[in-house]
Structures are given as C-alpha cells and as structure tokens.
Amino acid sequence: DVHLVESGGGLVQPGGSLRLSCAASGFTFSNYAMNWVRQAPGKGLQWVSIISDDGVATYYADSVKGRFTISRDNSKNTVYLQMNSLRAEDTAVYFCAKARGSGRHEDYYFDYWGQGTPVTVSS
Amino acid sequence: QSVLTQSPSASGTPGQRVTISCSGSSSNIGSNIVNWYQQLPGRAPKVLIYSNDQRPSGVPDRFSGSKSGTSASLAISGLQSEDEAEYYCAAWDDRLNGYVFGTGTKVTVL
C-alpha cells in the first residue's frame, strides 16, 4: 500500500522558517514526481510546488516563489519543503501528493495524498 | 484567488443527478487536461476523475467527467449521502507555469 506521511509542521513566528518532510512508502519513489498542496483554515486547495522524479525540475506557485524550496532525497524516499520568510497567509495544512501521468507535468494528477501537517504562522 | 471558477454549492436528494461546473481559460482548461478531486470533511483529497473523463479504479461509475473548450463538468448520478463533500477541479496553467485548483463546490445531500 502507498503511504505518504508528512511531518515538521508547527507554530512559527512571522519571518521564521520551517522544513516539512514527507516520507513515502509502497511505491518506487524515484519514478514519480511529488507535490506539496496546502489548505488554509476553511479555504480551498492551493497547489504549492512540484519536483520531478529526478529532482532536476521544480515549479512553484507565485505566492511562494523565492521563499519556499522543494527538494527530494530518493535514497531516503523523502520529499522536503523548506519554507523561509513565513507569513501569516502561509498558515495552512500542508499535504504532500504523489503525481501520476503520462510523463508531461501538464498531464499529471495526484493519485495519493498524505494526511497533512499543520503550519501556523503567528506571533 | 483561483483562476478556475466553480459554483460554491450544489445539492440534491438521494438518487438525483448533480452537475458541477468548472470555468477556466485557454491557458489552463483550454490547453490541458482536467482532474477532479473529492474532499470529505476532515480528510485528505482523493482523485475522482483524471484526464478529463477517466475514473481511477475503485471510483464508482456514478461519477463522470467531461470537458469542452475552457470549461469542464463533473456529474454525480444516483446521489448518495456519502457523496456529501467538497469537490475541486484542477489543471495545469501554462501562463502561471503551475497547477491550479478550482474554488471548490460543496455538495449537500438533502
């Protein structure tokens, strides 16, 4: 069975940093792109970032570009999200999601999701 | 502010058919596939429809998707109480160079 387990969330002050981790199991991790998606309290889903299977290609939502960095360690079956210069509007539950599709990122869909880790940015 | 617009809510009685629409533009739905996700209260999202009209294994055939031009639709036929959830459309946006979700539609079973 596929499992995605996020960790690293918590309370951080504005301007602070956090690193989220997502440990994957049940599939060949190095064959699939991975994503981070967030959901602010009572709000809809917002895609944050994607990283290719080999870690070479990354894309970000405009709202986090320059502040967040996605990375992966295929030897540890883990994807990370380094979040710097955090703002109150970054408060959300952060989900990692496995991508599946034809190979073009435009054709991807997210077939497995973790349960999420909450991040609160507040003084 | 999402670039994919959905009606905020939809409802029906058990057994009825409900349709949810998703309106986009040439840079997203008009040029890329659409996927649909279901999010039950307090749960992680789950893919319902991928590549416009494909159902993953395990998803009942009561759920169907379609796309035309810059819009897409999700239909739920034979509505059941367990279908009460939030539904999101999603697609890659070539102009934003990123993935975008719709605003979400809450389906209520009366």
Tab-separated table of C-alpha atoms in Angstrom, chain A residues 37 39 43-47 50 59-60 62 95 104-111 113-115, chain B residues 32-33 35 37 39 42-47 50 88 92 94 96-103:
chain	number	residue	atom	x	y	z
A	37	VAL	CA	-0.510	21.302	-1.740
A	39	GLN	CA	-5.221	24.333	2.534
A	43	LYS	CA	-10.436	27.557	2.498
A	44	GLY	CA	-9.842	25.624	-0.701
A	45	LEU	CA	-6.865	23.730	-2.005
A	46	GLN	CA	-3.821	25.617	-3.249
A	47	TRP	CA	-1.006	23.924	-5.121
A	50	ILE	CA	6.204	20.130	-7.726
A	59	TYR	CA	7.948	24.640	-10.201
A	60	TYR	CA	6.345	26.907	-7.631
A	62	ASP	CA	3.798	32.601	-7.447
A	95	PHE	CA	-0.285	17.920	2.096
A	104	ARG	CA	4.395	15.572	-19.006
A	105	HIS	CA	3.758	17.586	-15.862
A	106	GLU	CA	0.797	19.176	-17.637
A	107	ASP	CA	-0.866	15.748	-17.653
A	108	TYR	CA	-0.239	14.853	-14.038
A	109	TYR	CA	-2.872	14.107	-11.474
A	110	PHE	CA	-2.365	13.411	-7.783
A	111	ASP	CA	-3.237	9.805	-7.028
A	113	TRP	CA	-2.143	12.137	-0.650
A	114	GLY	CA	-0.794	12.249	2.859
A	115	GLN	CA	-2.924	13.321	5.800
B	32	ASN	CA	-4.563	20.899	-20.634
B	33	ILE	CA	-6.407	18.011	-19.055
B	35	ASN	CA	-8.795	16.399	-12.952
B	37	TYR	CA	-10.871	15.709	-6.514
B	39	GLN	CA	-12.537	16.018	-0.164
B	42	GLY	CA	-11.592	16.440	7.741
B	43	ARG	CA	-9.961	14.173	5.185
B	44	ALA	CA	-7.262	14.455	2.549
B	45	PRO	CA	-8.451	14.944	-1.041
B	46	LYS	CA	-8.951	11.938	-3.293
B	47	VAL	CA	-8.830	11.839	-7.092
B	50	TYR	CA	-8.353	12.283	-14.213
B	88	TYR	CA	-12.402	20.617	-6.755
B	92	TRP	CA	-2.019	22.895	-15.215
B	94	ASP	CA	0.615	27.322	-18.977
B	96	LEU	CA	1.264	30.657	-14.497
B	97	ASN	CA	3.507	27.620	-15.102
B	98	GLY	CA	1.830	25.881	-12.224
B	99	TYR	CA	-1.053	23.704	-11.178
B	100	VAL	CA	-4.316	25.424	-10.271
B	101	PHE	CA	-7.314	24.207	-8.317
B	102	GLY	CA	-10.858	25.422	-8.674
B	103	THR	CA	-12.613	27.391	-5.967
